[in-house]
PDB file of C-alpha atoms in Angstrom:
ATOM      1  CA  SER A   1    -173.066  29.445 141.097  1.00  0.00           C
ATOM      2  CA  SER A   2    -171.689  26.071 140.050  1.00  0.00           C
ATOM      3  CA  VAL A   3    -173.466  23.523 137.855  1.00  0.00           C
ATOM      4  CA  SER A   4    -173.952  21.197 140.841  1.00  0.00           C
ATOM      5  CA  GLU A   5    -175.532  24.031 142.865  1.00  0.00           C
ATOM      6  CA  THR A   6    -177.986  25.094 140.155  1.00  0.00           C
ATOM      7  CA  ARG A   7    -178.769  21.446 139.341  1.00  0.00           C
ATOM      8  CA  TYR A   8    -179.683  22.466 135.785  1.00  0.00           C
ATOM      9  CA  ILE A   9    -179.559  18.839 134.650  1.00  0.00           C
ATOM     10  CA  GLU A  10    -182.299  17.774 137.065  1.00  0.00           C
ATOM     11  CA  ASN A  11    -184.528  20.783 136.375  1.00  0.00           C
ATOM     12  CA  GLY A  12    -186.714  19.354 133.621  1.00  0.00           C
ATOM     13  CA  TRP A  13    -184.009  18.157 131.234  1.00  0.00           C
ATOM     14  CA  LEU A  14    -184.161  14.538 132.333  1.00  0.00           C
ATOM     15  CA  ASP A  15    -187.946  14.497 131.923  1.00  0.00           C
ATOM     16  CA  ILE A  16    -187.603  14.700 128.120  1.00  0.00           C
ATOM     17  CA  PRO A  17    -187.451  10.890 127.652  1.00  0.00           C
ATOM     18  CA  LYS A  18    -190.646  10.566 129.716  1.00  0.00           C
ATOM     19  CA  ILE A  19    -192.694  12.572 127.189  1.00  0.00           C
ATOM     20  CA  GLN A  20    -195.075  10.177 125.426  1.00  0.00           C
ATOM     21  CA  THR A  21    -195.310  12.128 122.168  1.00  0.00           C
ATOM     22  CA  PRO A  22    -192.555  11.234 119.673  1.00  0.00           C
ATOM     23  CA  ILE A  23    -189.710  13.780 119.764  1.00  0.00           C
ATOM     24  CA  ILE A  24    -187.246  14.265 116.906  1.00  0.00           C
ATOM     25  CA  ALA A  25    -183.892  15.945 117.461  1.00  0.00           C
ATOM     26  CA  GLY A  26    -182.956  17.953 114.384  1.00  0.00           C
ATOM     27  CA  VAL A  27    -179.240  18.717 114.328  1.00  0.00           C
ATOM     28  CA  LYS A  28    -177.719  21.182 111.896  1.00  0.00           C
ATOM     29  CA  GLY A  29    -174.273  22.223 113.068  1.00  0.00           C
ATOM     30  CA  TYR A  30    -172.738  21.203 116.363  1.00  0.00           C
ATOM     31  CA  ALA A  31    -174.267  18.968 119.055  1.00  0.00           C
ATOM     32  CA  LEU A  32    -171.462  18.766 121.583  1.00  0.00           C
ATOM     33  CA  GLY A  33    -171.524  18.024 125.306  1.00  0.00           C
ATOM     34  CA  GLY A  34    -174.948  18.901 126.668  1.00  0.00           C
ATOM     35  CA  GLY A  35    -176.247  19.455 123.149  1.00  0.00           C
ATOM     36  CA  CYS A  36    -175.340  15.890 122.206  1.00  0.00           C
ATOM     37  CA  GLU A  37    -176.863  14.601 125.434  1.00  0.00           C
ATOM     38  CA  LEU A  38    -180.063  16.557 124.761  1.00  0.00           C
ATOM     39  CA  ALA A  39    -180.277  15.169 121.206  1.00  0.00           C
ATOM     40  CA  MET A  40    -179.796  11.607 122.506  1.00  0.00           C
ATOM     41  CA  MET A  41    -182.689  12.086 124.960  1.00  0.00           C
ATOM     42  CA  CYS A  42    -185.014  12.458 121.987  1.00  0.00           C
ATOM     43  CA  ASP A  43    -186.510   9.476 120.161  1.00  0.00           C
ATOM     44  CA  PHE A  44    -184.211   9.798 117.172  1.00  0.00           C
ATOM     45  CA  ILE A  45    -181.880  12.242 115.494  1.00  0.00           C
ATOM     46  CA  ILE A  46    -182.105  13.675 111.981  1.00  0.00           C
ATOM     47  CA  ALA A  47    -178.942  15.503 110.943  1.00  0.00           C
ATOM     48  CA  SER A  48    -177.745  17.760 108.171  1.00  0.00           C
ATOM     49  CA  GLU A  49    -174.566  16.651 106.419  1.00  0.00           C
ATOM     50  CA  ASN A  50    -172.505  19.281 108.274  1.00  0.00           C
ATOM     51  CA  ALA A  51    -173.635  18.184 111.757  1.00  0.00           C
ATOM     52  CA  LYS A  52    -170.994  17.160 114.291  1.00  0.00           C
ATOM     53  CA  PHE A  53    -171.581  15.216 117.506  1.00  0.00           C
ATOM     54  CA  GLY A  54    -169.432  14.639 120.539  1.00  0.00           C
ATOM     55  CA  GLN A  55    -168.819  14.569 124.248  1.00  0.00           C
ATOM     56  CA  PRO A  56    -165.727  16.796 124.602  1.00  0.00           C
ATOM     57  CA  GLU A  57    -166.055  17.261 128.385  1.00  0.00           C
ATOM     58  CA  ILE A  58    -162.747  15.453 129.045  1.00  0.00           C
ATOM     59  CA  ASN A  59    -160.950  18.329 127.297  1.00  0.00           C
ATOM     60  CA  ILE A  60    -162.215  20.790 129.903  1.00  0.00           C
ATOM     61  CA  GLY A  61    -161.712  18.689 133.007  1.00  0.00           C
ATOM     62  CA  ALA A  62    -165.046  16.872 133.268  1.00  0.00           C
ATOM     63  CA  ILE A  63    -166.999  13.913 131.937  1.00  0.00           C
ATOM     64  CA  PRO A  64    -170.536  13.886 130.499  1.00  0.00           C
ATOM     65  CA  GLY A  65    -173.081  14.439 133.259  1.00  0.00           C
ATOM     66  CA  ALA A  66    -176.541  14.263 131.665  1.00  0.00           C
ATOM     67  CA  GLY A  67    -176.500  10.686 130.406  1.00  0.00           C
ATOM     68  CA  GLY A  68    -173.840  11.064 127.706  1.00  0.00           C
ATOM     69  CA  THR A  69    -171.753   8.072 128.767  1.00  0.00           C
ATOM     70  CA  GLN A  70    -174.856   5.889 129.049  1.00  0.00           C
ATOM     71  CA  ARG A  71    -176.821   6.892 125.938  1.00  0.00           C
ATOM     72  CA  LEU A  72    -173.812   7.157 123.623  1.00  0.00           C
ATOM     73  CA  THR A  73    -172.676   3.665 124.648  1.00  0.00           C
ATOM     74  CA  ARG A  74    -176.142   2.233 124.046  1.00  0.00           C
ATOM     75  CA  SER A  75    -176.369   4.007 120.680  1.00  0.00           C
ATOM     76  CA  ILE A  76    -172.968   3.313 119.134  1.00  0.00           C
ATOM     77  CA  GLY A  77    -171.469   0.553 121.289  1.00  0.00           C
ATOM     78  CA  LYS A  78    -168.783   0.492 123.954  1.00  0.00           C
ATOM     79  CA  SER A  79    -165.722   0.742 121.730  1.00  0.00           C
ATOM     80  CA  LYS A  80    -166.851   3.761 119.687  1.00  0.00           C
ATOM     81  CA  ALA A  81    -168.322   5.502 122.753  1.00  0.00           C
ATOM     82  CA  MET A  82    -165.135   4.926 124.726  1.00  0.00           C
ATOM     83  CA  LEU A  83    -163.043   6.393 121.892  1.00  0.00           C
ATOM     84  CA  ALA A  84    -165.299   9.451 121.553  1.00  0.00           C
ATOM     85  CA  ILE A  85    -165.547  10.132 125.293  1.00  0.00           C
ATOM     86  CA  LEU A  86    -161.871   9.510 126.112  1.00  0.00           C
ATOM     87  CA  THR A  87    -160.557  11.627 123.213  1.00  0.00           C
ATOM     88  CA  GLY A  88    -163.298  14.249 123.156  1.00  0.00           C
ATOM     89  CA  ASP A  89    -163.166  14.005 119.351  1.00  0.00           C
ATOM     90  CA  MET A  90    -166.164  14.973 117.226  1.00  0.00           C
ATOM     91  CA  ILE A  91    -168.182  12.461 115.199  1.00  0.00           C
ATOM     92  CA  SER A  92    -169.252  13.490 111.683  1.00  0.00           C
ATOM     93  CA  ALA A  93    -172.892  13.203 110.628  1.00  0.00           C
ATOM     94  CA  ILE A  94    -172.046  10.349 108.229  1.00  0.00           C
ATOM     95  CA  ASP A  95    -170.156   8.387 110.919  1.00  0.00           C
ATOM     96  CA  ALA A  96    -172.970   9.114 113.397  1.00  0.00           C
ATOM     97  CA  GLU A  97    -175.460   7.625 110.946  1.00  0.00           C
ATOM     98  CA  LYS A  98    -173.241   4.604 110.190  1.00  0.00           C
ATOM     99  CA  SER A  99    -172.858   3.866 113.893  1.00  0.00           C
ATOM    100  CA  GLY A 100    -176.558   4.236 114.708  1.00  0.00           C
ATOM    101  CA  LEU A 101    -176.443   7.506 116.656  1.00  0.00           C
ATOM    102  CA  VAL A 102    -178.306   9.311 113.854  1.00  0.00           C
ATOM    103  CA  ALA A 103    -181.340   7.881 112.032  1.00  0.00           C
ATOM    104  CA  LYS A 104    -180.853   9.847 108.785  1.00  0.00           C
ATOM    105  CA  VAL A 105    -178.560  12.462 107.272  1.00  0.00           C
ATOM    106  CA  PHE A 106    -179.724  14.900 104.605  1.00  0.00           C
ATOM    107  CA  LYS A 107    -177.850  17.345 102.389  1.00  0.00           C
ATOM    108  CA  ASP A 108    -178.000  20.876 103.780  1.00  0.00           C
ATOM    109  CA  ASP A 109    -180.341  22.112 101.040  1.00  0.00           C
ATOM    110  CA  GLU A 110    -182.759  19.176 101.604  1.00  0.00           C
ATOM    111  CA  TYR A 111    -182.490  19.086 105.392  1.00  0.00           C
ATOM    112  CA  GLU A 112    -185.322  21.423 106.473  1.00  0.00           C
ATOM    113  CA  MET A 113    -187.857  19.975 104.021  1.00  0.00           C
ATOM    114  CA  SER A 114    -186.892  16.362 104.797  1.00  0.00           C
ATOM    115  CA  LEU A 115    -187.080  16.930 108.549  1.00  0.00           C
ATOM    116  CA  LYS A 116    -190.519  18.513 108.132  1.00  0.00           C
ATOM    117  CA  GLU A 117    -191.713  15.592 105.961  1.00  0.00           C
ATOM    118  CA  ILE A 118    -190.673  13.045 108.590  1.00  0.00           C
ATOM    119  CA  ALA A 119    -192.281  15.070 111.388  1.00  0.00           C
ATOM    120  CA  LEU A 120    -195.527  15.423 109.398  1.00  0.00           C
ATOM    121  CA  LYS A 121    -195.599  11.720 108.564  1.00  0.00           C
ATOM    122  CA  ILE A 122    -195.351  10.883 112.267  1.00  0.00           C
ATOM    123  CA  ALA A 123    -197.783  13.656 113.282  1.00  0.00           C
ATOM    124  CA  ASN A 124    -200.333  12.261 110.815  1.00  0.00           C
ATOM    125  CA  GLN A 125    -200.290   8.821 112.457  1.00  0.00           C
ATOM    126  CA  SER A 126    -202.797   7.891 115.147  1.00  0.00           C
ATOM    127  CA  LYS A 127    -201.556   9.625 118.297  1.00  0.00           C
ATOM    128  CA  PRO A 128    -202.411   6.745 120.680  1.00  0.00           C
ATOM    129  CA  LEU A 129    -200.762   4.235 118.334  1.00  0.00           C
ATOM    130  CA  ALA A 130    -197.625   6.392 118.009  1.00  0.00           C
ATOM    131  CA  LYS A 131    -197.403   6.596 121.813  1.00  0.00           C
ATOM    132  CA  LEU A 132    -197.778   2.817 122.165  1.00  0.00           C
ATOM    133  CA  ALA A 133    -195.181   2.163 119.446  1.00  0.00           C
ATOM    134  CA  LYS A 134    -192.763   4.570 121.138  1.00  0.00           C
ATOM    135  CA  GLN A 135    -193.365   2.866 124.475  1.00  0.00           C
ATOM    136  CA  ALA A 136    -192.688  -0.571 122.962  1.00  0.00           C
ATOM    137  CA  VAL A 137    -189.390   0.535 121.381  1.00  0.00           C
ATOM    138  CA  ASN A 138    -188.300   2.176 124.640  1.00  0.00           C
ATOM    139  CA  VAL A 139    -188.967  -1.086 126.515  1.00  0.00           C
ATOM    140  CA  ALA A 140    -186.645  -2.864 124.049  1.00  0.00           C
ATOM    141  CA  TYR A 141    -183.971  -0.274 124.765  1.00  0.00           C
ATOM    142  CA  GLU A 142    -184.291  -0.531 128.534  1.00  0.00           C
ATOM    143  CA  THR A 143    -185.011  -4.201 129.401  1.00  0.00           C
ATOM    144  CA  THR A 144    -184.309  -7.806 128.503  1.00  0.00           C
ATOM    145  CA  LEU A 145    -185.663  -9.409 125.323  1.00  0.00           C
ATOM    146  CA  GLU A 146    -188.057 -11.601 127.330  1.00  0.00           C
ATOM    147  CA  GLU A 147    -189.520  -8.603 129.200  1.00  0.00           C
ATOM    148  CA  GLY A 148    -189.682  -6.656 125.953  1.00  0.00           C
ATOM    149  CA  ILE A 149    -191.608  -9.373 124.120  1.00  0.00           C
ATOM    150  CA  ARG A 150    -194.067  -9.638 127.019  1.00  0.00           C
ATOM    151  CA  SER A 151    -194.546  -5.854 127.107  1.00  0.00           C
ATOM    152  CA  GLU A 152    -194.914  -5.606 123.318  1.00  0.00           C
ATOM    153  CA  ARG A 153    -197.602  -8.291 123.301  1.00  0.00           C
ATOM    154  CA  ALA A 154    -199.580  -6.466 126.016  1.00  0.00           C
ATOM    155  CA  LEU A 155    -199.262  -3.163 124.141  1.00  0.00           C
ATOM    156  CA  PHE A 156    -200.239  -4.899 120.867  1.00  0.00           C
ATOM    157  CA  TYR A 157    -203.406  -6.352 122.420  1.00  0.00           C
ATOM    158  CA  SER A 158    -204.261  -2.962 123.915  1.00  0.00           C
ATOM    159  CA  THR A 159    -204.423  -1.495 120.387  1.00  0.00           C
ATOM    160  CA  PHE A 160    -207.471  -3.694 119.663  1.00  0.00           C
ATOM    161  CA  ALA A 161    -209.531  -1.525 122.037  1.00  0.00           C
ATOM    162  CA  LEU A 162    -208.771   1.636 120.050  1.00  0.00           C
ATOM    163  CA  ASP A 163    -211.168   3.112 117.506  1.00  0.00           C
ATOM    164  CA  ASP A 164    -208.055   3.795 115.416  1.00  0.00           C
ATOM    165  CA  HIS A 165    -207.320   0.049 115.238  1.00  0.00           C
ATOM    166  CA  THR A 166    -210.755  -0.586 113.723  1.00  0.00           C
ATOM    167  CA  GLU A 167    -210.337   2.377 111.367  1.00  0.00           C
ATOM    168  CA  GLY A 168    -206.857   1.246 110.317  1.00  0.00           C
ATOM    169  CA  MET A 169    -208.049  -2.280 109.518  1.00  0.00           C
ATOM    170  CA  GLU A 170    -211.092  -0.994 107.595  1.00  0.00           C
ATOM    171  CA  ALA A 171    -208.985   1.503 105.644  1.00  0.00           C
ATOM    172  CA  PHE A 172    -206.514  -1.233 104.723  1.00  0.00           C
ATOM    173  CA  SER A 173    -209.227  -3.594 103.471  1.00  0.00           C
ATOM    174  CA  GLU A 174    -210.913  -0.731 101.579  1.00  0.00           C
ATOM    175  CA  LYS A 175    -207.540   0.323 100.087  1.00  0.00           C
ATOM    176  CA  ARG A 176    -207.782   3.885 101.410  1.00  0.00           C
ATOM    177  CA  LYS A 177    -205.897   6.093 103.834  1.00  0.00           C
ATOM    178  CA  PRO A 178    -207.079   5.838 107.439  1.00  0.00           C
ATOM    179  CA  ASN A 179    -209.023   8.722 108.938  1.00  0.00           C
ATOM    180  CA  TRP A 180    -207.587   8.631 112.482  1.00  0.00           C
ATOM    181  CA  LYS A 181    -209.876   9.559 115.376  1.00  0.00           C
ATOM    182  CA  ASN A 182    -206.944   9.617 117.851  1.00  0.00           C
ATOM    183  CA  LYS A 183    -208.795   7.357 120.267  1.00  0.00           C
TER     184      LYS A 183
END
């Protein structure tokens, strides 16, 4: 059956950005076509130095179909996205980091440990606060500055109702690490 008949793109894939928990895309090797689109659906990308990114669909008679033209343009700008999508050329990990597609690049031998450290650092934050922070950044990505500021302020004030806000403030004033209650 054809891709349009199986509708694989609509079957759960596009729900990834709706997940409230922070999601890191770890890329070691190639993230091309759907793999690049999948990585861009995540909150940010951590890459090994040998990673390669791209939307080569034009080389096989198609264009990106799971948000590649939209997310790549928002990540790296119109000019670089247009070049990548119209040529189908790959983007190196270093260029992907320079252009904002990738958050960080690590040497191959440091990659696994560094990725784990970042994931643990995020996992050890207050879960409700991480969700609110993610939501606020996503609003910036998707709306106007004015709407974003309004949304951020509402989310900021909502943190005051959390036990973790009280704990965070107390821990700061007592010069200790917070003991998150995740509520």
